[in-house]
Amino acid sequence: MSTNKNAFIRYKVLDNCFRNPGRRYFIEDLIDECNKVLLEIDPNSKGISRRQIFDDIGFMESSDGWSVDLNRHRDGKKVFYRYQDLSFSINNMPLNELEINQLEEAVDILSQFKGMPHFDWISEMIPKLRQGITATNSESRLMEFESNAFLKGTDYLGIIYSALRYKTPLKISYQPFQNDSPFDLEIHPYFLKQYNGRWFLFGFNPFTGKSDWNLAIDRIATIMEHSIPFIENTTINWDEYFEDMIGVSKSEGAEVQKIILHFYGKTGRYVETKPIHGSQKSNWLNKSTLEIKIEVILNYELERLILSYADSAKVIQPEELKKVIHERLKRGFQQY
């Protein structure tokens, strides 16, 4: 493992520590956190020294790094480190020279796998990496990827990812849309998923006993590590969990159903080239009507997707879904 790669990993670990309000990180703790990650990646790692951590902090605070605003809080004779602004993260800063070099190396390596079986995703990933490099070098932007810079809660992603990786329970103050004030809950995090521009955390909630309890990240008011034993996931295979659904909502006991939908005109051609689910089978009944069949559970996200096509889509079966969409369209029409 190269020195530059080691440094890049250490900066990311330190960034997560500095922005974590739920724990005090003294210099020994910072060394331990870095060594844990480095040993996980490279079992032959010899660890890092106290001096190296001080050098890393100095680099992060410098203009060559990210000019971080780092507070040193004294606790007796010891000092712990924390960002002055806990919403700050080097992940949200423009790329520095080190990161540009890392990206260029990554692009060179990944380019060698293009066209090989099981590496189709690289064709989409490489333009994103190159866009990050060219944007930093002040060249004209050639493309833009979907993102929402105003979405709340994204500053918690670092803490959540760390909790997922190191199996750390979280104590969260959470406020659903329908509540006037937040409430506290405990969650043992298992999986993080993005859907429709929003992030959702899945995990075990002891109060409900559910292992697939999910929280929208943008509804989190506060978050901190919880110093209790972590409860392992023993029931859910996350590689398969989302296969039979659209979105993130799955009611307990929900069963997969065969859904038949008709799409008309240009919408049919659009849905044919951009399937709404991996199980989709398409068949043109005539020049203007595309029939698709999918096998998924019925949930809120499926309803929203169908409604988004308005008069260009029709539910053929099941009858239950047909009635739900009809009622929602009728109530929508009454609004006008």
Short mmCIF file of C-alpha atoms in Angstrom, two decimals:
data_model
loop_
_atom_site.label_atom_id
_atom_site.label_comp_id
_atom_site.label_asym_id
_atom_site.label_seq_id
_atom_site.Cartn_x
_atom_site.Cartn_y
_atom_site.Cartn_z
CA MET A 1 0.00 0.00 0.00
CA SER A 2 1.52 3.31 -1.05
CA THR A 3 2.26 6.13 1.39
CA ASN A 4 -0.13 8.44 -0.47
CA LYS A 5 -2.94 5.91 -0.25
CA ASN A 6 -2.27 5.44 3.47
CA ALA A 7 -2.42 9.19 3.97
CA PHE A 8 -5.69 9.52 2.07
CA ILE A 9 -7.28 6.81 4.22
CA ARG A 10 -6.03 8.43 7.44
CA TYR A 11 -7.47 11.83 6.46
CA LYS A 12 -10.89 10.24 5.90
CA VAL A 13 -10.77 8.49 9.27
CA LEU A 14 -9.70 11.68 11.05
CA ASP A 15 -12.48 13.61 9.29
CA ASN A 16 -15.08 11.17 10.65
CA CYS A 17 -13.62 11.49 14.16
CA PHE A 18 -13.47 15.30 14.13
CA ARG A 19 -17.12 15.64 13.10
CA ASN A 20 -18.51 13.09 15.57
CA PRO A 21 -20.27 14.93 18.44
CA GLY A 22 -20.95 11.71 20.35
CA ARG A 23 -17.39 10.90 21.34
CA ARG A 24 -14.22 12.69 22.47
CA TYR A 25 -11.18 11.73 20.39
CA PHE A 26 -7.84 12.22 22.13
CA ILE A 27 -4.61 11.69 20.21
CA GLU A 28 -4.40 8.02 21.32
CA ASP A 29 -7.98 7.47 20.11
CA LEU A 30 -7.15 8.99 16.71
CA ILE A 31 -4.16 6.67 16.38
CA ASP A 32 -6.32 3.65 17.31
CA GLU A 33 -9.06 4.57 14.81
CA CYS A 34 -6.55 4.98 11.97
CA ASN A 35 -4.77 1.74 12.83
CA LYS A 36 -8.06 -0.18 12.96
CA VAL A 37 -8.90 0.83 9.40
CA LEU A 38 -5.38 0.35 8.06
CA LEU A 39 -5.11 -3.13 9.59
CA GLU A 40 -8.48 -4.06 8.14
CA ILE A 41 -7.27 -3.08 4.68
CA ASP A 42 -3.71 -4.37 5.05
CA PRO A 43 -3.06 -7.00 7.79
CA ASN A 44 0.69 -6.34 7.38
CA SER A 45 0.36 -2.68 8.30
CA LYS A 46 2.83 -1.69 11.01
CA GLY A 47 0.59 1.06 12.34
CA ILE A 48 1.28 4.78 12.55
CA SER A 49 3.12 6.95 15.02
CA ARG A 50 1.97 9.81 17.21
CA ARG A 51 4.13 12.16 15.12
CA GLN A 52 2.39 10.99 11.93
CA ILE A 53 -1.03 11.89 13.32
CA PHE A 54 0.19 15.37 14.28
CA ASP A 55 1.60 15.77 10.75
CA ASP A 56 -1.74 14.64 9.29
CA ILE A 57 -3.64 17.16 11.42
CA GLY A 58 -1.23 19.89 10.36
CA PHE A 59 -1.76 19.02 6.70
CA MET A 60 -5.55 19.04 7.04
CA GLU A 61 -5.37 22.49 8.67
CA SER A 62 -3.06 23.86 5.97
CA SER A 63 -4.01 25.48 2.67
CA ASP A 64 -2.42 22.52 0.88
CA GLY A 65 -5.02 20.32 2.58
CA TRP A 66 -8.53 21.56 3.38
CA SER A 67 -7.89 24.51 5.74
CA VAL A 68 -10.00 22.77 8.40
CA ASP A 69 -11.07 24.79 11.45
CA LEU A 70 -10.17 22.40 14.26
CA ASN A 71 -10.80 23.05 17.96
CA ARG A 72 -8.59 21.59 20.67
CA HIS A 73 -10.61 21.07 23.85
CA ARG A 74 -8.67 20.54 27.05
CA ASP A 75 -9.82 17.86 29.49
CA GLY A 76 -7.41 17.93 32.42
CA LYS A 77 -3.96 17.36 30.97
CA LYS A 78 -5.30 15.80 27.78
CA VAL A 79 -6.72 17.38 24.62
CA PHE A 80 -9.47 16.09 22.35
CA TYR A 81 -10.11 17.29 18.83
CA ARG A 82 -13.35 18.36 17.15
CA TYR A 83 -14.36 20.53 14.20
CA GLN A 84 -15.65 23.95 15.18
CA ASP A 85 -18.47 23.40 12.68
CA LEU A 86 -19.69 19.79 13.02
CA SER A 87 -21.45 19.99 9.66
CA PHE A 88 -18.06 20.48 7.99
CA SER A 89 -16.43 17.57 6.18
CA ILE A 90 -13.50 17.31 3.81
CA ASN A 91 -15.88 15.25 1.66
CA ASN A 92 -17.77 18.47 0.87
CA MET A 93 -14.66 20.46 -0.03
CA PRO A 94 -13.14 20.93 -3.51
CA LEU A 95 -10.57 18.28 -4.35
CA ASN A 96 -7.01 19.05 -3.33
CA GLU A 97 -3.88 17.93 -5.17
CA LEU A 98 -3.65 14.65 -3.25
CA GLU A 99 -7.23 13.69 -4.12
CA ILE A 100 -6.76 14.65 -7.77
CA ASN A 101 -3.76 12.34 -7.96
CA GLN A 102 -5.77 9.56 -6.28
CA LEU A 103 -8.61 10.01 -8.78
CA GLU A 104 -6.27 9.97 -11.76
CA GLU A 105 -4.65 6.75 -10.50
CA ALA A 106 -8.08 5.21 -9.93
CA VAL A 107 -9.26 6.13 -13.44
CA ASP A 108 -6.12 4.62 -15.00
CA ILE A 109 -6.61 1.34 -13.10
CA LEU A 110 -10.37 1.09 -13.68
CA SER A 111 -10.01 1.84 -17.40
CA GLN A 112 -8.19 -1.47 -17.81
CA PHE A 113 -11.35 -3.37 -16.81
CA LYS A 114 -13.76 -1.69 -19.25
CA GLY A 115 -15.62 -4.20 -21.39
CA MET A 116 -14.83 -7.19 -19.17
CA PRO A 117 -17.68 -9.36 -17.82
CA HIS A 118 -19.13 -8.16 -14.46
CA PHE A 119 -17.49 -4.74 -14.88
CA ASP A 120 -20.24 -2.97 -16.85
CA TRP A 121 -20.62 -0.43 -14.02
CA ILE A 122 -17.17 0.96 -14.80
CA SER A 123 -18.46 2.56 -18.02
CA GLU A 124 -20.70 4.77 -15.88
CA MET A 125 -18.21 5.31 -13.06
CA ILE A 126 -15.24 6.53 -15.10
CA PRO A 127 -17.02 9.63 -16.52
CA LYS A 128 -17.98 10.60 -12.95
CA LEU A 129 -14.38 10.31 -11.80
CA ARG A 130 -13.09 12.27 -14.78
CA GLN A 131 -15.74 14.93 -14.18
CA GLY A 132 -14.45 15.35 -10.63
CA ILE A 133 -10.92 15.85 -11.94
CA THR A 134 -11.76 18.30 -14.72
CA ALA A 135 -14.07 20.36 -12.50
CA THR A 136 -11.27 20.77 -9.96
CA ASN A 137 -8.84 21.80 -12.67
CA SER A 138 -11.18 24.69 -13.56
CA GLU A 139 -11.96 23.30 -17.00
CA SER A 140 -15.41 23.70 -18.53
CA ARG A 141 -17.92 21.22 -17.15
CA LEU A 142 -19.02 18.63 -19.68
CA MET A 143 -21.68 16.84 -17.66
CA GLU A 144 -23.65 17.04 -14.42
CA PHE A 145 -24.87 14.22 -12.21
CA GLU A 146 -28.10 14.21 -10.23
CA SER A 147 -27.71 15.43 -6.67
CA ASN A 148 -29.51 17.63 -4.15
CA ALA A 149 -27.12 20.01 -2.41
CA PHE A 150 -29.97 21.26 -0.20
CA LEU A 151 -31.01 17.87 1.18
CA LYS A 152 -30.85 17.89 4.97
CA GLY A 153 -29.02 15.22 6.94
CA THR A 154 -26.23 14.46 4.46
CA ASP A 155 -23.73 15.78 7.00
CA TYR A 156 -24.66 12.75 9.15
CA LEU A 157 -23.62 10.25 6.48
CA GLY A 158 -20.05 10.11 7.77
CA ILE A 159 -21.17 9.22 11.29
CA ILE A 160 -23.67 6.68 9.99
CA TYR A 161 -21.18 5.03 7.65
CA SER A 162 -18.68 4.76 10.51
CA ALA A 163 -21.38 3.18 12.72
CA LEU A 164 -22.22 0.68 9.98
CA ARG A 165 -18.60 -0.24 9.46
CA TYR A 166 -17.68 -0.59 13.12
CA LYS A 167 -21.06 -1.96 14.26
CA THR A 168 -21.88 0.88 16.64
CA PRO A 169 -25.45 1.46 17.92
CA LEU A 170 -26.80 4.98 17.43
CA LYS A 171 -29.05 7.21 19.50
CA ILE A 172 -31.09 9.41 17.20
CA SER A 173 -33.52 12.27 17.67
CA TYR A 174 -35.96 11.80 14.80
CA GLN A 175 -38.84 13.90 13.49
CA PRO A 176 -41.15 12.35 10.86
CA PHE A 177 -43.07 14.73 8.60
CA GLN A 178 -46.30 14.11 10.52
CA ASN A 179 -44.79 14.96 13.94
CA ASP A 180 -44.55 18.46 15.39
CA SER A 181 -41.50 17.59 17.49
CA PRO A 182 -38.72 14.97 17.41
CA PHE A 183 -38.53 11.84 19.58
CA ASP A 184 -35.53 9.76 20.66
CA LEU A 185 -34.90 6.23 19.43
CA GLU A 186 -32.17 3.60 19.41
CA ILE A 187 -31.08 1.84 16.26
CA HIS A 188 -28.46 -0.79 15.48
CA PRO A 189 -27.48 0.17 11.91
CA TYR A 190 -27.30 -2.52 9.21
CA PHE A 191 -27.69 -0.87 5.81
CA LEU A 192 -27.73 2.51 4.07
CA LYS A 193 -29.67 3.00 0.82
CA GLN A 194 -30.34 5.93 -1.49
CA TYR A 195 -33.65 6.15 -3.31
CA ASN A 196 -35.04 9.01 -5.36
CA GLY A 197 -32.34 11.40 -4.12
CA ARG A 198 -32.90 10.63 -0.42
CA TRP A 199 -30.89 8.43 1.96
CA PHE A 200 -32.48 5.83 4.24
CA LEU A 201 -30.90 4.00 7.18
CA PHE A 202 -32.08 0.46 7.94
CA GLY A 203 -31.45 -1.33 11.21
CA PHE A 204 -32.79 -3.01 14.33
CA ASN A 205 -35.09 -0.95 16.54
CA PRO A 206 -35.46 -2.66 19.96
CA PHE A 207 -38.76 -0.84 20.65
CA THR A 208 -40.45 -2.33 17.58
CA GLY A 209 -38.39 -5.51 17.40
CA LYS A 210 -37.98 -4.97 13.64
CA SER A 211 -34.62 -5.53 11.95
CA ASP A 212 -35.60 -3.59 8.83
CA TRP A 213 -36.77 -0.42 10.59
CA ASN A 214 -35.89 2.48 8.30
CA LEU A 215 -35.27 6.17 8.87
CA ALA A 216 -35.03 8.98 6.32
CA ILE A 217 -31.71 10.72 6.91
CA ASP A 218 -33.20 14.16 6.20
CA ARG A 219 -35.59 13.73 9.16
CA ILE A 220 -32.79 13.19 11.71
CA ALA A 221 -32.46 16.11 14.15
CA THR A 222 -29.43 14.85 16.13
CA ILE A 223 -27.32 11.71 16.14
CA MET A 224 -24.65 10.22 18.40
CA GLU A 225 -22.95 6.93 19.13
CA HIS A 226 -24.66 4.81 21.79
CA SER A 227 -22.40 2.98 24.27
CA ILE A 228 -24.39 -0.27 24.44
CA PRO A 229 -23.66 -3.73 22.95
CA PHE A 230 -24.36 -4.01 19.23
CA ILE A 231 -27.10 -6.42 18.17
CA GLU A 232 -26.05 -8.31 15.04
CA ASN A 233 -28.26 -8.82 12.00
CA THR A 234 -29.11 -12.51 11.72
CA THR A 235 -32.29 -12.45 9.64
CA ILE A 236 -31.95 -10.20 6.59
CA ASN A 237 -29.86 -10.64 3.45
CA TRP A 238 -29.50 -7.07 2.21
CA ASP A 239 -28.33 -8.23 -1.22
CA GLU A 240 -31.81 -9.69 -1.75
CA TYR A 241 -33.99 -7.46 0.44
CA PHE A 242 -34.80 -4.87 -2.25
CA GLU A 243 -35.15 -7.25 -5.20
CA ASP A 244 -38.95 -7.56 -5.00
CA MET A 245 -39.81 -3.91 -4.42
CA ILE A 246 -39.62 -0.38 -5.76
CA GLY A 247 -38.28 2.10 -3.22
CA VAL A 248 -37.68 1.39 0.46
CA SER A 249 -41.09 0.64 2.03
CA LYS A 250 -41.93 -2.97 2.83
CA SER A 251 -44.88 -3.79 5.08
CA GLU A 252 -44.55 -6.82 7.34
CA GLY A 253 -45.92 -9.88 5.59
CA ALA A 254 -46.15 -8.15 2.20
CA GLU A 255 -46.19 -10.66 -0.66
CA VAL A 256 -44.95 -10.31 -4.21
CA GLN A 257 -47.73 -9.79 -6.75
CA LYS A 258 -47.86 -9.77 -10.54
CA ILE A 259 -48.51 -6.20 -11.67
CA ILE A 260 -49.75 -5.44 -15.21
CA LEU A 261 -49.57 -1.86 -16.44
CA HIS A 262 -50.29 -0.18 -19.76
CA PHE A 263 -48.30 2.82 -20.97
CA TYR A 264 -49.31 4.90 -23.95
CA GLY A 265 -47.51 6.74 -26.74
CA LYS A 266 -44.11 8.28 -25.98
CA THR A 267 -44.36 7.15 -22.35
CA GLY A 268 -44.44 3.54 -23.52
CA ARG A 269 -41.22 4.00 -25.49
CA TYR A 270 -39.66 5.71 -22.45
CA VAL A 271 -40.62 2.91 -20.04
CA GLU A 272 -39.42 0.28 -22.51
CA THR A 273 -35.91 1.79 -22.53
CA LYS A 274 -35.93 2.71 -18.82
CA PRO A 275 -37.54 -0.25 -17.01
CA ILE A 276 -39.25 0.56 -13.72
CA HIS A 277 -38.06 -2.71 -12.15
CA GLY A 278 -35.62 -5.52 -12.89
CA SER A 279 -38.43 -8.06 -13.34
CA GLN A 280 -40.06 -6.00 -16.12
CA LYS A 281 -41.27 -7.85 -19.23
CA SER A 282 -42.53 -5.63 -22.06
CA ASN A 283 -44.91 -6.32 -24.96
CA TRP A 284 -46.37 -3.87 -27.49
CA LEU A 285 -50.10 -4.63 -27.85
CA ASN A 286 -50.31 -2.15 -30.74
CA LYS A 287 -48.34 0.84 -32.02
CA SER A 288 -49.40 3.04 -29.12
CA THR A 289 -49.82 0.72 -26.12
CA LEU A 290 -47.01 -0.96 -24.21
CA GLU A 291 -47.96 -3.62 -21.69
CA ILE A 292 -45.46 -4.37 -18.96
CA LYS A 293 -45.49 -7.04 -16.28
CA ILE A 294 -43.49 -6.78 -13.08
CA GLU A 295 -43.42 -8.85 -9.89
CA VAL A 296 -43.13 -6.69 -6.78
CA ILE A 297 -44.87 -5.97 -3.50
CA LEU A 298 -47.46 -3.19 -3.35
CA ASN A 299 -46.12 -0.11 -1.56
CA TYR A 300 -46.27 3.66 -1.47
CA GLU A 301 -43.35 4.16 -3.86
CA LEU A 302 -44.99 2.00 -6.53
CA GLU A 303 -48.16 4.09 -6.26
CA ARG A 304 -46.18 7.33 -6.54
CA LEU A 305 -44.34 6.03 -9.59
CA ILE A 306 -47.56 5.11 -11.40
CA LEU A 307 -49.18 8.42 -10.50
CA SER A 308 -46.17 10.30 -11.90
CA TYR A 309 -47.21 9.16 -15.40
CA ALA A 310 -50.73 10.64 -14.91
CA ASP A 311 -52.92 9.96 -18.00
CA SER A 312 -50.17 8.02 -19.80
CA ALA A 313 -50.46 4.93 -17.58
CA LYS A 314 -53.19 2.53 -16.51
CA VAL A 315 -53.25 -0.27 -13.94
CA ILE A 316 -54.70 -3.50 -15.36
CA GLN A 317 -54.07 -5.74 -12.35
CA PRO A 318 -54.25 -6.36 -9.45
CA GLU A 319 -57.65 -4.91 -8.68
CA GLU A 320 -56.47 -3.68 -5.27
CA LEU A 321 -53.83 -1.43 -6.84
CA LYS A 322 -56.23 -0.34 -9.56
CA LYS A 323 -58.72 0.93 -6.95
CA VAL A 324 -56.01 2.76 -4.96
CA ILE A 325 -54.73 4.61 -8.04
CA HIS A 326 -58.27 5.43 -9.17
CA GLU A 327 -59.15 6.95 -5.78
CA ARG A 328 -55.97 8.99 -5.61
CA LEU A 329 -56.45 10.35 -9.13
CA LYS A 330 -60.06 11.22 -8.29
CA ARG A 331 -59.02 13.10 -5.13
CA GLY A 332 -56.33 14.88 -7.14
CA PHE A 333 -58.87 15.95 -9.76
CA GLN A 334 -61.13 17.33 -7.01
CA GLN A 335 -58.32 19.66 -5.96
CA TYR A 336 -58.94 21.59 -9.17
#
